[in-house]
Coordinates of N, CA, C and O in Angstrom, one line a residue:
M1 N -188.8 38.8 204.6 CA -189.1 37.5 204.2 C -189.6 37.6 202.8 O -189.4 36.7 202.1
L2 N -190.3 38.6 202.4 CA -190.8 38.6 201.1 C -189.7 38.5 199.9 O -189.9 37.8 199.0
A3 N -188.6 39.1 200.1 CA -187.4 39.0 199.2 C -187.0 37.5 199.2 O -186.6 37.0 198.1
T4 N -187.0 36.8 200.3 CA -186.6 35.5 200.2 C -187.6 34.6 199.6 O -187.2 33.8 198.9
V5 N -188.8 34.8 199.7 CA -189.9 34.1 199.1 C -189.8 34.4 197.6 O -189.8 33.4 196.8
M6 N -189.6 35.6 197.0 CA -189.4 35.9 195.7 C -188.2 35.3 195.1 O -188.2 34.7 194.0
A7 N -187.2 35.3 195.8 CA -185.9 34.7 195.4 C -186.0 33.3 195.1 O -185.2 32.7 194.4
C8 N -186.7 32.5 195.9 CA -186.9 31.1 195.7 C -187.9 30.7 194.7 O -187.9 29.6 194.4
G9 N -188.6 31.7 194.2 CA -189.6 31.4 193.1 C -190.9 30.8 193.7 O -191.5 30.0 193.1
L10 N -191.2 31.0 195.0 CA -192.3 30.4 195.6 C -193.5 31.2 195.5 O -193.4 32.5 195.0
P11 N -194.6 30.6 195.6 CA -196.0 31.5 195.1 C -196.1 32.6 196.1 O -195.7 32.5 197.2
L12 N -196.6 33.7 195.7 CA -197.0 34.9 196.4 C -198.3 35.0 196.6 O -199.0 34.5 195.9
K13 N -198.8 35.8 197.7 CA -200.1 36.2 197.8 C -200.4 37.1 196.5 O -199.6 37.8 196.0
A14 N -201.7 37.1 196.2 CA -202.0 37.7 195.0 C -201.8 39.3 195.2 O -201.4 39.9 194.1
S15 N -201.9 39.7 196.2 CA -201.5 41.3 196.5 C -200.1 41.5 196.2 O -199.7 42.6 196.1
E16 N -199.3 40.5 196.2 CA -197.8 40.7 196.1 C -197.4 40.5 194.6 O -196.2 40.6 194.4
V17 N -198.2 40.0 193.7 CA -197.8 39.7 192.4 C -197.6 41.0 191.7 O -198.2 42.0 192.0
N18 N -196.5 41.0 191.0 CA -195.9 42.2 190.3 C -197.1 42.7 189.4 O -197.7 42.2 188.6
E19 N -197.3 44.1 189.7 CA -198.3 45.0 189.0 C -198.2 44.7 187.3 O -199.2 44.8 186.8
I20 N -197.0 44.8 186.9 CA -196.7 44.6 185.3 C -197.4 43.5 184.8 O -198.0 43.6 183.7
S21 N -197.3 42.3 185.6 CA -197.9 41.2 185.0 C -199.4 41.2 184.8 O -200.0 40.5 184.0
R22 N -200.0 42.1 185.6 CA -201.5 42.2 185.5 C -202.0 42.9 184.1 O -203.0 43.0 183.8
T23 N -201.0 43.5 183.4 CA -201.2 44.2 182.3 C -201.5 43.4 181.0 O -202.0 43.8 180.1
D24 N -201.1 42.0 181.0 CA -201.3 41.2 180.2 C -201.7 39.9 180.7 O -201.0 38.8 180.7
P25 N -203.0 39.7 181.1 CA -203.3 38.6 182.0 C -203.6 37.4 181.2 O -203.8 37.5 180.0
V26 N -203.6 36.2 181.8 CA -203.9 35.0 181.2 C -205.3 34.9 180.9 O -206.1 35.4 181.7
E27 N -205.8 34.3 179.9 CA -207.3 34.1 179.6 C -207.6 32.7 179.5 O -206.8 31.8 179.2
V28 N -209.0 32.5 179.9 CA -209.4 31.2 179.8 C -209.6 30.9 178.4 O -210.1 31.6 177.6
G29 N -209.4 29.5 178.2 CA -209.6 29.1 176.8 C -208.5 27.9 176.3 O -207.7 27.5 177.2
L30 N -208.6 27.5 175.1 CA -207.8 26.5 174.5 C -206.6 27.2 173.9 O -206.9 28.0 172.9
Y31 N -205.5 26.9 174.2 CA -204.3 27.4 173.7 C -203.7 26.2 172.7 O -203.4 25.2 173.3
R32 N -203.4 26.7 171.5 CA -202.8 25.7 170.5 C -201.3 26.0 170.4 O -201.0 27.3 170.3
C33 N -200.6 25.0 170.6 CA -199.0 25.2 170.7 C -198.3 24.5 169.5 O -198.8 23.7 168.8
H34 N -197.1 24.9 169.3 CA -196.2 24.4 168.5 C -196.3 22.7 168.5 O -196.4 22.2 169.7
Q35 N -196.1 22.0 167.4 CA -196.1 20.7 167.3 C -197.4 19.9 167.9 O -197.4 18.9 168.4
G36 N -198.4 20.6 167.7 CA -199.7 20.1 168.1 C -200.2 20.0 169.5 O -201.2 19.5 169.9
A37 N -199.4 20.4 170.4 CA -199.7 20.4 171.9 C -200.9 21.3 172.1 O -201.0 22.4 171.5
Q38 N -201.7 21.0 173.1 CA -202.8 21.8 173.5 C -202.9 21.9 175.0 O -202.7 21.1 175.7
I39 N -203.2 23.2 175.4 CA -203.3 23.6 176.8 C -204.6 24.2 177.1 O -205.1 25.0 176.2
V40 N -205.4 23.9 178.0 CA -206.6 24.5 178.3 C -206.5 25.3 179.7 O -206.0 24.5 180.8
I41 N -206.7 26.5 179.7 CA -206.7 27.2 180.9 C -208.4 27.2 181.4 O -209.2 27.8 180.6
K42 N -208.5 26.5 182.3 CA -209.9 26.1 182.8 C -210.6 27.2 183.6 O -211.8 27.4 183.4
S43 N -209.9 27.8 184.5 CA -210.3 28.8 185.3 C -209.1 29.7 185.9 O -208.1 29.2 186.0
I44 N -209.5 30.9 186.2 CA -208.6 31.9 186.8 C -209.2 32.5 188.1 O -210.4 32.9 188.0
A45 N -208.5 32.5 189.2 CA -209.0 33.1 190.3 C -209.3 34.6 190.1 O -208.5 35.1 189.2
P46 N -210.3 35.1 190.7 CA -210.8 36.5 190.4 C -209.5 37.6 190.7 O -209.5 38.5 190.0
D47 N -208.8 37.2 191.7 CA -207.7 38.1 192.0 C -206.2 37.7 191.1 O -205.3 38.2 191.4
Q48 N -206.6 36.8 190.3 CA -205.3 36.3 189.3 C -204.2 35.6 190.1 O -203.2 35.4 189.5
G49 N -204.4 35.2 191.4 CA -203.5 34.6 192.2 C -203.4 33.1 191.7 O -202.2 32.6 192.2
S50 N -204.3 32.5 191.0 CA -204.0 31.1 190.7 C -204.8 30.7 189.4 O -205.8 31.5 189.0
I51 N -204.4 29.7 188.6 CA -205.2 29.4 187.6 C -205.3 27.7 187.6 O -204.5 27.2 188.3
V52 N -206.3 27.2 186.9 CA -206.2 25.8 186.8 C -206.0 25.5 185.3 O -206.7 26.0 184.4
L53 N -204.9 24.8 185.0 CA -204.4 24.5 183.7 C -204.6 23.0 183.5 O -204.2 22.1 184.3
Q54 N -205.0 22.5 182.3 CA -205.2 21.3 181.9 C -204.0 20.9 180.7 O -204.1 21.6 179.7
F55 N -203.4 19.8 181.0 CA -202.4 19.4 180.0 C -202.2 17.9 179.9 O -202.1 17.3 181.0
R56 N -202.5 17.3 178.7 CA -202.5 15.8 178.6 C -203.5 15.3 179.6 O -203.4 14.2 180.1
G57 N -204.8 15.9 179.6 CA -205.8 15.3 180.4 C -205.8 15.4 181.9 O -206.8 15.0 182.6
K58 N -204.7 16.2 182.4 CA -204.6 16.3 183.8 C -204.7 17.7 184.3 O -204.1 18.7 183.6
D59 N -205.5 18.1 185.4 CA -205.6 19.4 185.9 C -204.3 19.7 186.8 O -204.1 18.9 187.6
H60 N -204.0 20.9 186.6 CA -202.8 21.4 187.4 C -203.3 22.7 188.1 O -203.6 23.6 187.4
L61 N -203.2 22.9 189.4 CA -203.4 24.1 190.0 C -202.1 25.0 190.2 O -201.2 24.4 190.8
L62 N -202.1 26.1 189.4 CA -200.7 26.9 189.5 C -200.9 28.2 190.2 O -202.1 28.7 190.1
F63 N -200.0 28.5 190.9 CA -200.1 29.8 191.7 C -199.2 30.9 191.1 O -198.0 30.7 190.6
A64 N -199.6 32.2 191.1 CA -198.9 33.2 190.5 C -197.6 33.4 191.4 O -197.3 33.3 192.4
V65 N -196.4 33.7 190.5 CA -195.0 33.8 191.0 C -194.6 35.2 190.5 O -194.8 35.5 189.2
D66 N -194.0 35.9 191.3 CA -193.5 37.3 190.8 C -192.3 37.1 189.9 O -191.5 36.1 190.0
T67 N -192.2 38.0 188.9 CA -191.0 38.0 188.0 C -190.5 39.2 187.9 O -191.2 40.3 187.9
A68 N -189.1 39.4 187.6 CA -188.5 40.6 187.4 C -188.6 41.2 186.1 O -188.6 42.4 186.1
T69 N -189.1 40.4 185.2 CA -189.3 40.8 183.9 C -190.7 41.3 183.5 O -190.8 42.0 182.4
G70 N -191.6 41.0 184.4 CA -192.9 41.4 184.0 C -193.8 40.4 183.2 O -194.9 40.5 183.0
A71 N -193.1 39.3 182.9 CA -193.9 38.1 182.2 C -194.8 37.6 183.4 O -194.7 37.5 184.6
V72 N -195.9 37.0 182.8 CA -196.9 36.4 183.7 C -196.4 34.9 184.0 O -196.1 34.2 183.0
R73 N -196.3 34.5 185.3 CA -195.8 33.3 185.5 C -196.6 32.5 186.6 O -196.8 33.1 187.6
Y74 N -197.2 31.4 186.4 CA -197.8 30.6 187.3 C -197.1 29.2 187.5 O -196.5 28.8 186.5
Q75 N -197.0 28.7 188.7 CA -196.1 27.5 188.9 C -196.8 26.7 190.0 O -197.3 27.2 191.0
D76 N -196.6 25.3 189.9 CA -196.9 24.3 191.0 C -195.6 23.9 191.4 O -195.0 23.0 190.7
T77 N -195.0 24.3 192.5 CA -193.8 23.9 192.9 C -193.7 22.4 193.2 O -192.5 21.9 193.1
R78 N -194.8 21.7 193.5 CA -194.5 20.3 193.8 C -194.2 19.4 192.4 O -193.4 18.6 192.5
S79 N -195.1 19.8 191.4 CA -194.9 19.0 190.1 C -193.8 19.7 189.3 O -193.3 19.0 188.5
G80 N -193.6 20.9 189.5 CA -192.7 21.6 188.6 C -193.2 22.3 187.3 O -192.6 22.9 186.6
I81 N -194.5 22.0 187.1 CA -195.2 22.7 186.0 C -195.3 24.2 186.1 O -195.7 24.7 187.1
T82 N -194.8 24.7 185.1 CA -194.9 26.4 185.0 C -195.4 26.8 183.9 O -194.9 26.4 182.6
W83 N -196.2 27.8 183.8 CA -196.9 28.5 182.7 C -196.4 29.8 182.6 O -196.5 30.6 183.6
I84 N -195.8 30.2 181.5 CA -195.2 31.6 181.3 C -195.9 32.2 180.3 O -196.1 31.5 179.1
K85 N -196.5 33.4 180.4 CA -197.0 34.2 179.3 C -196.3 35.5 179.1 O -196.2 36.2 180.0
I86 N -195.9 35.7 177.8 CA -195.4 37.0 177.5 C -196.3 37.5 176.3 O -197.3 36.8 175.8
P87 N -196.2 38.7 175.9 CA -197.3 39.3 175.0 C -197.5 38.5 173.7 O -198.5 38.3 173.2
S88 N -196.3 37.9 173.1 CA -196.4 37.2 171.8 C -196.8 35.8 171.9 O -197.2 35.2 171.0
K89 N -196.6 35.2 173.0 CA -196.9 33.6 173.2 C -196.9 33.2 174.5 O -196.5 34.0 175.6
S90 N -197.3 32.0 174.8 CA -197.2 31.4 176.1 C -196.3 30.0 176.0 O -196.2 29.6 174.9
M91 N -195.8 29.5 177.1 CA -195.1 28.3 177.2 C -195.4 27.4 178.4 O -195.5 28.2 179.5
L92 N -195.3 26.2 178.4 CA -195.4 25.3 179.5 C -194.1 24.7 179.7 O -193.5 24.1 178.8
L93 N -193.6 24.8 180.9 CA -192.3 24.1 181.2 C -192.4 23.1 182.5 O -193.3 23.2 183.3
D94 N -191.5 22.2 182.4 CA -191.3 21.3 183.5 C -190.0 21.8 184.2 O -188.9 21.5 183.8
S95 N -190.2 22.5 185.3 CA -189.0 23.2 185.8 C -188.1 22.2 186.6 O -186.9 22.4 186.9
K96 N -188.8 21.1 187.0 CA -187.9 20.0 187.7 C -186.9 19.3 186.7 O -185.9 18.9 187.1
L97 N -187.4 19.1 185.4 CA -186.6 18.4 184.6 C -185.9 19.3 183.6 O -185.2 18.9 183.0
G98 N -186.3 20.6 183.9 CA -185.6 21.6 182.9 C -185.9 21.5 181.5 O -185.0 21.6 180.7
R99 N -187.2 21.3 181.1 CA -187.6 21.2 179.7 C -188.9 21.7 179.4 O -189.7 21.9 180.2
Q100 N -189.1 22.1 178.1 CA -190.4 22.6 177.7 C -191.2 21.5 177.4 O -190.9 20.5 176.7
L101 N -192.5 21.6 177.7 CA -193.6 20.7 177.5 C -194.4 21.2 176.3 O -194.9 20.5 175.5
A102 N -194.6 22.5 176.2 CA -195.2 23.3 175.0 C -194.6 24.6 174.8 O -194.4 25.3 175.8
N103 N -194.6 25.0 173.6 CA -194.1 26.3 173.2 C -194.9 26.9 172.2 O -195.5 26.3 171.4
D104 N -194.7 28.3 172.1 CA -195.5 29.0 171.1 C -197.0 28.8 171.2 O -197.6 28.6 170.2
C105 N -197.5 28.9 172.4 CA -198.9 28.5 172.7 C -199.7 29.9 172.4 O -199.3 30.9 173.0
K106 N -200.9 29.8 171.7 CA -201.7 30.9 171.5 C -203.1 30.7 171.6 O -203.5 29.6 171.2
L107 N -203.8 31.5 172.1 CA -205.1 31.4 172.3 C -206.0 31.6 171.0 O -205.7 32.3 170.1

């Protein structure tokens, strides 16, 4: 069942999140992005299994999703909002519409 959950990109239990992603965790704070967009990471669960992200005045609860690449990925499957963090930058995506909402975000 775990393989099915990961293949579908659904949230996993914190204990199942890829160990690699914990080496470069998301941090609370204001992220300034390309073209003036701003993202606020308001809180992070102690186990890093979820975050609360604010974008355009709206709070989104995102859950950790395993990745094959080791990138840190949090997603709300209902809204499609996805936060991806790699060592050099972060980005916010709308996976339902297939578009970037913010790119090159840095704390």
